[in-house]
Amino acid sequence: MTVQQTTLKIHTNSPAETQALATALGRRLQIGDFIALCGPLGAGKTCFVQGLGTGLEVAGRITSPTFIIMRHHSGPVPLCHADAYRISTTQELEEAGLTEMAEQSVLALEWAEKVSEIWPDELWIVSIEYDKSGRSIELIGRGRRPAAIIGELKDAYSGD
Ligand SMILES: Nc1ncnc2c1ncn2[C@@H]1O[C@H](COP(=O)(O)OP(=O)(O)OP(=O)(O)O)[C@@H](O)[C@H]1O
Ligand SMILES: [Mg+2]
């Protein structure tokens, strides 16, 4: 069985452009959705999650959860913002309560490439790379609904 997958690649010239893209995605998310954020230090993963938070209309300022592993933001669709940078085993994420949080909110996980064994079958993979003065962002929607939503974003961004 082949898994449905849609990819959108975009170059952003500023944090605001990265956030605007993330906000468009955030508006379309619902409880249980999993966003795997990949890319090197300072790529813009937290910046992207800030945009997601705007789209989800969650409360509280979104800052890096590196040192606390996980932070919850309440809202109409709550957001769990997690970071695998400092963890060495997936058990540490489990102990922090990640599984329960993932069932009750949108989960945005930074450094997700470190723990790809916990990725669900259906998810969004956001890979951010340095690209000249800005960033290159690849959004993959894997599974029927994620692929459809990336398709919508593609339509919205075509002509850019
Ligand atoms: N096009 C862009 N998109 C996103 N961030 C950008 C862009 N151009 C410059 N920046 C800057 O890059 C930095 C990204 O920082 P951010 O904390 O989001 O990265 P990160 O990937 O979460 O890093 P870490 O691996 O430490 O968690 C910010 O200082 C932001 O202003
Ligand atoms: Mg970060």
Coordinates of N, CA and C and ligand atoms in Angstrom, one line a residue:
M1 N 0.8 -1.2 0.0 CA 0.0 0.0 0.0 C 0.9 1.3 0.0
T2 N 0.6 2.1 -0.9 CA 1.5 3.4 -1.0 C 0.8 4.4 -0.1
V3 N 1.6 5.1 0.6 CA 1.1 6.2 1.5 C 1.0 7.5 0.7
Q4 N -0.1 8.2 0.8 CA -0.2 9.4 0.1 C 0.7 10.5 0.7
Q5 N 1.4 11.2 -0.1 CA 2.3 12.2 0.4 C 2.4 13.4 -0.5
T6 N 2.4 14.6 0.0 CA 2.5 15.8 -0.8 C 3.6 16.7 -0.2
T7 N 4.4 17.3 -1.1 CA 5.5 18.1 -0.6 C 5.4 19.5 -1.2
L8 N 5.7 20.5 -0.3 CA 5.8 21.9 -0.7 C 7.1 22.5 -0.3
K9 N 7.8 23.1 -1.2 CA 9.1 23.7 -0.9 C 9.0 25.2 -1.1
I10 N 9.5 25.9 -0.1 CA 9.3 27.4 -0.1 C 10.6 28.0 0.4
H11 N 11.0 29.1 -0.2 CA 12.1 29.9 0.4 C 11.5 31.1 1.1
T12 N 12.0 31.3 2.4 CA 11.6 32.5 3.1 C 12.8 33.4 3.4
N13 N 12.5 34.7 3.3 CA 13.5 35.7 3.4 C 13.6 36.3 4.8
S14 N 12.6 36.0 5.7 CA 12.6 36.6 7.0 C 11.8 35.7 8.0
P15 N 12.1 35.9 9.3 CA 11.3 35.1 10.3 C 9.8 35.3 10.0
A16 N 9.4 36.5 9.7 CA 7.9 36.8 9.5 C 7.4 36.0 8.3
E17 N 8.2 35.7 7.3 CA 7.7 34.9 6.2 C 7.6 33.4 6.6
T18 N 8.5 33.0 7.4 CA 8.4 31.6 7.9 C 7.2 31.5 8.8
Q19 N 7.0 32.5 9.6 CA 5.8 32.4 10.5 C 4.5 32.4 9.8
A20 N 4.4 33.2 8.7 CA 3.2 33.3 7.9 C 2.8 32.0 7.3
L21 N 3.9 31.3 6.8 CA 3.6 29.9 6.2 C 3.1 29.0 7.3
A22 N 3.7 29.1 8.5 CA 3.4 28.2 9.6 C 1.9 28.5 10.1
T23 N 1.6 29.8 10.1 CA 0.2 30.2 10.5 C -0.8 29.6 9.6
A24 N -0.5 29.6 8.3 CA -1.5 29.0 7.3 C -1.7 27.5 7.6
L25 N -0.6 26.8 8.0 CA -0.7 25.4 8.4 C -1.5 25.3 9.7
G26 N -1.1 26.1 10.7 CA -1.7 26.0 12.0 C -3.2 26.2 12.0
R27 N -3.7 27.0 11.1 CA -5.2 27.2 11.0 C -5.9 26.0 10.6
R28 N -5.2 25.0 10.0 CA -5.8 23.8 9.5 C -5.7 22.6 10.4
L29 N -5.0 22.8 11.5 CA -4.7 21.6 12.4 C -5.7 21.3 13.4
Q30 N -5.7 20.1 13.9 CA -6.7 19.7 14.9 C -6.0 18.8 16.0
I31 N -6.7 18.6 17.1 CA -6.1 17.8 18.1 C -5.6 16.4 17.6
G32 N -4.4 16.0 18.0 CA -3.9 14.7 17.6 C -2.9 14.8 16.5
D33 N -2.8 16.0 15.9 CA -1.9 16.2 14.7 C -0.4 16.3 15.2
F34 N 0.5 15.8 14.4 CA 1.9 15.7 14.8 C 2.8 16.4 13.8
I35 N 3.5 17.4 14.3 CA 4.4 18.1 13.4 C 5.8 17.8 13.8
A36 N 6.6 17.2 12.9 CA 8.0 16.9 13.2 C 8.9 17.9 12.5
L37 N 9.6 18.7 13.4 CA 10.4 19.8 12.9 C 11.9 19.3 12.9
C38 N 12.5 19.4 11.7 CA 13.9 19.0 11.5 C 14.7 20.1 11.0
G39 N 16.0 20.1 11.3 CA 16.9 21.1 10.8 C 17.9 21.5 11.8
P40 N 19.0 22.1 11.4 CA 20.1 22.4 12.3 C 19.8 23.5 13.3
L41 N 20.7 23.7 14.2 CA 20.7 24.8 15.3 C 20.4 26.1 14.6
G42 N 19.4 26.8 15.1 CA 19.1 28.2 14.6 C 18.4 28.2 13.3
A43 N 17.9 27.1 12.8 CA 17.3 27.0 11.5 C 16.0 27.8 11.4
G44 N 15.3 27.8 12.5 CA 14.0 28.5 12.6 C 12.8 27.6 13.0
K45 N 13.2 26.5 13.7 CA 12.1 25.6 14.1 C 11.2 26.2 15.1
T46 N 11.8 26.9 16.1 CA 11.0 27.6 17.1 C 10.2 28.7 16.5
C47 N 10.8 29.4 15.5 CA 10.2 30.5 14.8 C 8.9 29.9 14.1
F48 N 9.1 28.8 13.5 CA 7.9 28.1 12.8 C 6.8 27.8 13.7
V49 N 7.2 27.3 14.9 CA 6.2 27.0 15.9 C 5.4 28.2 16.4
Q50 N 6.1 29.3 16.5 CA 5.5 30.6 16.8 C 4.4 30.9 15.8
G51 N 4.6 30.7 14.6 CA 3.6 30.9 13.5 C 2.4 29.9 13.7
L52 N 2.8 28.6 14.0 CA 1.7 27.6 14.2 C 0.8 28.1 15.4
G53 N 1.4 28.6 16.4 CA 0.7 29.1 17.6 C -0.3 30.2 17.2
T54 N 0.1 31.1 16.3 CA -0.8 32.2 15.8 C -2.0 31.6 15.1
G55 N -1.7 30.6 14.3 CA -2.8 30.0 13.5 C -3.7 29.2 14.4
L56 N -3.2 28.6 15.5 CA -4.0 27.8 16.4 C -4.7 28.7 17.4
E57 N -4.2 30.0 17.5 CA -4.8 31.0 18.5 C -4.5 30.5 19.9
V58 N -3.4 30.0 20.2 CA -3.1 29.6 21.6 C -2.5 30.7 22.4
A59 N -2.6 30.5 23.7 CA -2.2 31.5 24.7 C -0.7 31.3 25.0
G60 N -0.1 32.5 25.4 CA 1.3 32.4 25.9 C 2.3 32.6 24.8
R61 N 3.5 33.2 25.2 CA 4.5 33.4 24.3 C 5.2 32.1 24.0
I62 N 5.5 31.8 22.7 CA 6.2 30.6 22.4 C 7.7 30.8 22.3
T63 N 8.4 30.1 23.2 CA 9.8 30.2 23.3 C 10.4 28.8 23.2
S64 N 11.7 28.7 23.1 CA 12.3 27.4 22.9 C 12.1 26.5 24.2
P65 N 11.6 25.3 24.0 CA 11.4 24.4 25.1 C 12.6 23.5 25.4
T66 N 13.8 23.8 24.8 CA 14.9 22.9 24.9 C 15.2 22.5 26.3
F67 N 15.2 23.4 27.3 CA 15.6 23.0 28.6 C 14.5 22.4 29.5
I68 N 13.3 22.5 29.0 CA 12.2 21.9 29.8 C 11.5 20.7 29.1
I69 N 12.0 20.4 27.8 CA 11.5 19.3 27.0 C 10.2 19.6 26.4
M70 N 9.2 20.1 27.2 CA 7.9 20.2 26.7 C 7.1 21.4 27.4
R71 N 6.3 22.1 26.6 CA 5.5 23.2 27.1 C 4.1 23.1 26.5
H72 N 3.1 23.4 27.3 CA 1.7 23.3 26.9 C 1.2 24.7 26.7
H73 N 0.5 24.9 25.6 CA -0.2 26.2 25.4 C -1.7 25.9 25.2
S74 N -2.5 26.6 26.0 CA -3.9 26.3 25.9 C -4.6 27.2 24.8
G75 N -5.7 26.7 24.3 CA -6.4 27.5 23.2 C -7.5 26.6 22.7
P76 N -8.2 27.1 21.7 CA -9.3 26.4 21.1 C -8.8 25.0 20.6
V77 N -7.6 25.0 20.0 CA -6.9 23.8 19.7 C -5.5 23.9 20.4
P78 N -5.4 23.2 21.5 CA -4.1 23.4 22.3 C -2.9 22.9 21.6
L79 N -1.8 23.5 22.0 CA -0.5 23.1 21.4 C 0.5 22.6 22.4
C80 N 1.1 21.5 22.1 CA 2.2 21.0 23.0 C 3.5 21.2 22.1
H81 N 4.4 22.0 22.7 CA 5.6 22.3 22.0 C 6.8 21.6 22.7
A82 N 7.4 20.7 22.0 CA 8.4 19.8 22.6 C 9.7 19.9 21.9
D83 N 10.8 19.4 22.5 CA 12.1 19.5 21.9 C 12.9 18.3 22.3
A84 N 13.4 17.6 21.3 CA 14.2 16.4 21.6 C 15.7 16.6 21.7
Y85 N 16.1 17.9 21.6 CA 17.6 18.2 21.5 C 18.4 17.6 22.6
R86 N 17.9 17.8 23.8 CA 18.7 17.3 25.0 C 18.4 15.9 25.4
I87 N 17.5 15.2 24.8 CA 17.1 13.9 25.3 C 18.0 12.9 24.6
S88 N 18.3 11.8 25.3 CA 19.1 10.7 24.6 C 18.3 9.5 24.3
T89 N 17.2 9.3 25.0 CA 16.3 8.2 24.7 C 14.9 8.6 24.5
T90 N 14.1 7.9 23.7 CA 12.7 8.3 23.6 C 11.9 8.1 24.9
Q91 N 12.5 7.3 25.8 CA 11.8 7.1 27.1 C 11.7 8.4 27.8
E92 N 12.7 9.2 27.7 CA 12.7 10.5 28.4 C 11.5 11.4 27.9
L93 N 11.1 11.3 26.6 CA 10.0 12.0 26.1 C 8.7 11.4 26.7
E94 N 8.7 10.1 26.7 CA 7.5 9.4 27.3 C 7.3 9.8 28.8
E95 N 8.4 9.8 29.5 CA 8.3 10.1 30.9 C 7.9 11.6 31.1
A96 N 8.2 12.4 30.2 CA 7.7 13.8 30.3 C 6.2 14.0 29.9
G97 N 5.6 12.9 29.5 CA 4.2 12.9 29.2 C 3.8 13.1 27.8
L98 N 4.8 12.9 26.9 CA 4.5 13.3 25.5 C 3.3 12.5 24.9
T99 N 3.2 11.2 25.2 CA 2.1 10.5 24.5 C 0.7 11.0 24.9
E100 N 0.5 11.3 26.2 CA -0.8 11.8 26.6 C -1.0 13.2 26.0
M101 N 0.1 14.0 26.0 CA 0.0 15.4 25.4 C -0.4 15.3 23.9
A102 N 0.2 14.4 23.2 CA 0.0 14.2 21.8 C -1.5 13.9 21.5
E103 N -2.1 13.2 22.4 CA -3.5 12.9 22.2 C -4.5 14.0 22.5
Q104 N -4.0 15.0 23.3 CA -4.9 16.1 23.7 C -4.6 17.4 23.0
S105 N -3.6 17.4 22.1 CA -3.2 18.7 21.5 C -2.6 18.5 20.2
V106 N -2.2 19.6 19.5 CA -1.3 19.5 18.3 C 0.1 19.3 18.9
L107 N 0.8 18.4 18.5 CA 2.2 18.3 19.0 C 3.2 18.8 17.9
A108 N 4.0 19.8 18.3 CA 5.1 20.3 17.5 C 6.4 19.9 18.2
L109 N 7.2 19.0 17.5 CA 8.4 18.5 18.1 C 9.6 18.9 17.4
E110 N 10.5 19.7 18.0 CA 11.7 20.1 17.4 C 12.8 19.0 17.6
W111 N 13.7 19.0 16.7 CA 14.8 17.9 16.6 C 14.1 16.5 16.5
A112 N 13.0 16.5 15.7 CA 12.3 15.3 15.6 C 13.0 14.2 14.9
E113 N 14.0 14.6 14.1 CA 14.8 13.6 13.4 C 15.6 12.6 14.3
K114 N 15.8 13.1 15.6 CA 16.5 12.3 16.6 C 15.6 11.1 17.1
V115 N 14.3 11.3 16.9 CA 13.4 10.3 17.5 C 12.4 9.8 16.4
S116 N 12.9 9.6 15.2 CA 11.9 9.2 14.1 C 11.2 7.9 14.4
E117 N 11.7 7.1 15.3 CA 11.0 5.9 15.6 C 9.7 6.1 16.3
I118 N 9.4 7.3 16.9 CA 8.1 7.5 17.5 C 7.2 8.3 16.6
W119 N 7.6 8.6 15.4 CA 6.7 9.3 14.4 C 5.5 8.4 14.1
P120 N 4.3 9.0 14.1 CA 3.1 8.3 13.6 C 3.1 8.1 12.1
D121 N 2.2 7.3 11.6 CA 2.2 7.0 10.1 C 1.8 8.3 9.4
E122 N 0.8 9.0 10.0 CA 0.3 10.3 9.4 C 0.9 11.5 10.1
L123 N 1.6 12.3 9.4 CA 2.1 13.5 10.1 C 2.6 14.5 9.1
W124 N 3.0 15.7 9.6 CA 3.7 16.7 8.8 C 5.1 16.8 9.1
I125 N 6.0 16.7 8.2 CA 7.4 16.8 8.4 C 7.9 18.2 7.8
V126 N 8.5 19.0 8.7 CA 8.9 20.4 8.3 C 10.4 20.4 8.5
S127 N 11.1 20.5 7.3 CA 12.6 20.5 7.3 C 13.0 21.9 6.9
I128 N 13.8 22.5 7.8 CA 14.3 23.9 7.5 C 15.8 23.8 7.3
E129 N 16.3 24.5 6.3 CA 17.7 24.5 6.0 C 18.1 26.0 5.7
Y130 N 19.4 26.3 6.0 CA 19.9 27.6 5.7 C 20.0 27.7 4.2
D131 N 19.7 28.8 3.6 CA 19.7 29.0 2.2 C 20.0 30.4 1.8
K132 N 21.2 30.7 1.4 CA 21.6 32.1 1.1 C 21.3 32.9 2.4
S133 N 20.6 34.1 2.2 CA 20.3 34.9 3.4 C 19.1 34.4 4.2
G134 N 18.4 33.5 3.6 CA 17.1 33.1 4.2 C 17.1 31.6 4.6
R135 N 15.9 31.0 4.4 CA 15.8 29.6 4.7 C 15.0 28.9 3.6
S136 N 15.3 27.6 3.4 CA 14.5 26.8 2.5 C 13.7 25.9 3.4
I137 N 12.4 25.8 3.2 CA 11.5 25.1 4.1 C 10.8 24.0 3.2
E138 N 10.9 22.8 3.6 CA 10.2 21.7 2.9 C 9.1 21.2 3.8
L139 N 7.9 21.2 3.4 CA 6.8 20.7 4.1 C 6.3 19.5 3.5
I140 N 6.3 18.4 4.2 CA 5.7 17.1 3.7 C 4.5 16.7 4.5
G141 N 3.4 16.5 3.8 CA 2.2 16.0 4.4 C 2.1 14.5 4.1
R142 N 2.2 13.6 5.1 CA 2.2 12.2 4.9 C 1.0 11.6 5.4
G143 N 0.2 10.9 4.6 CA -1.1 10.4 4.9 C -2.2 11.2 4.3
R144 N -3.4 10.7 4.2 CA -4.4 11.3 3.4 C -4.7 12.8 3.8
R145 N -5.0 13.1 5.1 CA -5.4 14.4 5.5 C -4.2 15.4 5.4
P146 N -3.0 15.0 6.0 CA -1.8 15.8 5.9 C -1.5 16.2 4.4
A147 N -1.6 15.2 3.5 CA -1.3 15.5 2.1 C -2.3 16.5 1.5
A148 N -3.6 16.3 1.9 CA -4.6 17.2 1.4 C -4.3 18.7 1.8
I149 N -3.9 18.8 3.1 CA -3.7 20.1 3.7 C -2.5 20.8 3.0
I150 N -1.4 20.0 2.8 CA -0.3 20.6 2.1 C -0.7 20.9 0.6
G151 N -1.6 20.2 0.1 CA -2.1 20.5 -1.3 C -2.8 21.9 -1.2
E152 N -3.6 22.2 -0.2 CA -4.2 23.5 0.0 C -3.2 24.6 0.1
L153 N -2.1 24.3 0.9 CA -1.1 25.4 1.0 C -0.4 25.6 -0.3
K154 N -0.2 24.6 -1.1 CA 0.5 24.7 -2.4 C -0.3 25.6 -3.3
D155 N -1.7 25.4 -3.3 CA -2.5 26.3 -4.1 C -2.4 27.7 -3.6
A156 N -2.4 27.9 -2.3 CA -2.4 29.3 -1.7 C -1.0 29.9 -2.1
Y157 N 0.1 29.1 -2.1 CA 1.4 29.7 -2.3 C 1.8 29.7 -3.8
S158 N 1.1 29.1 -4.7 CA 1.5 29.1 -6.1 C 1.4 30.5 -6.6
G159 N 2.4 30.8 -7.4 CA 2.5 32.2 -7.9 C 3.4 33.1 -7.1
D160 N 3.8 32.6 -5.9 CA 4.7 33.3 -5.1 C 6.1 33.4 -5.7
Ligands
LIG1 N1 13.8 33.1 7.0 C1 13.9 32.9 8.3 N2 13.1 32.0 8.9 C2 13.2 31.8 10.2 N3 14.2 32.3 11.0 C3 15.0 33.2 10.5 C4 14.9 33.5 9.1 N4 15.9 34.4 8.8 C5 16.6 34.6 9.9 N5 16.0 33.9 11.0 C6 16.5 33.9 12.4 O1 17.0 32.6 12.7 C7 16.8 32.3 14.1 C8 16.0 31.1 14.2 O2 15.9 30.7 15.5 P1 15.0 29.6 16.1 O3 15.2 29.6 17.6 O4 13.7 29.6 15.6 O5 15.8 28.3 15.5 P2 15.7 26.8 16.0 O6 15.7 26.0 14.7 O7 14.5 26.6 16.9 O8 17.0 26.6 16.8 P3 17.3 25.5 17.9 O9 17.9 24.3 17.2 O10 18.3 26.1 18.8 O11 16.1 25.1 18.6 C9 16.0 33.5 14.6 O12 17.0 34.4 15.3 C10 15.5 34.2 13.4 O13 15.3 35.6 13.6
MG2 MG 14.2 25.8 18.8

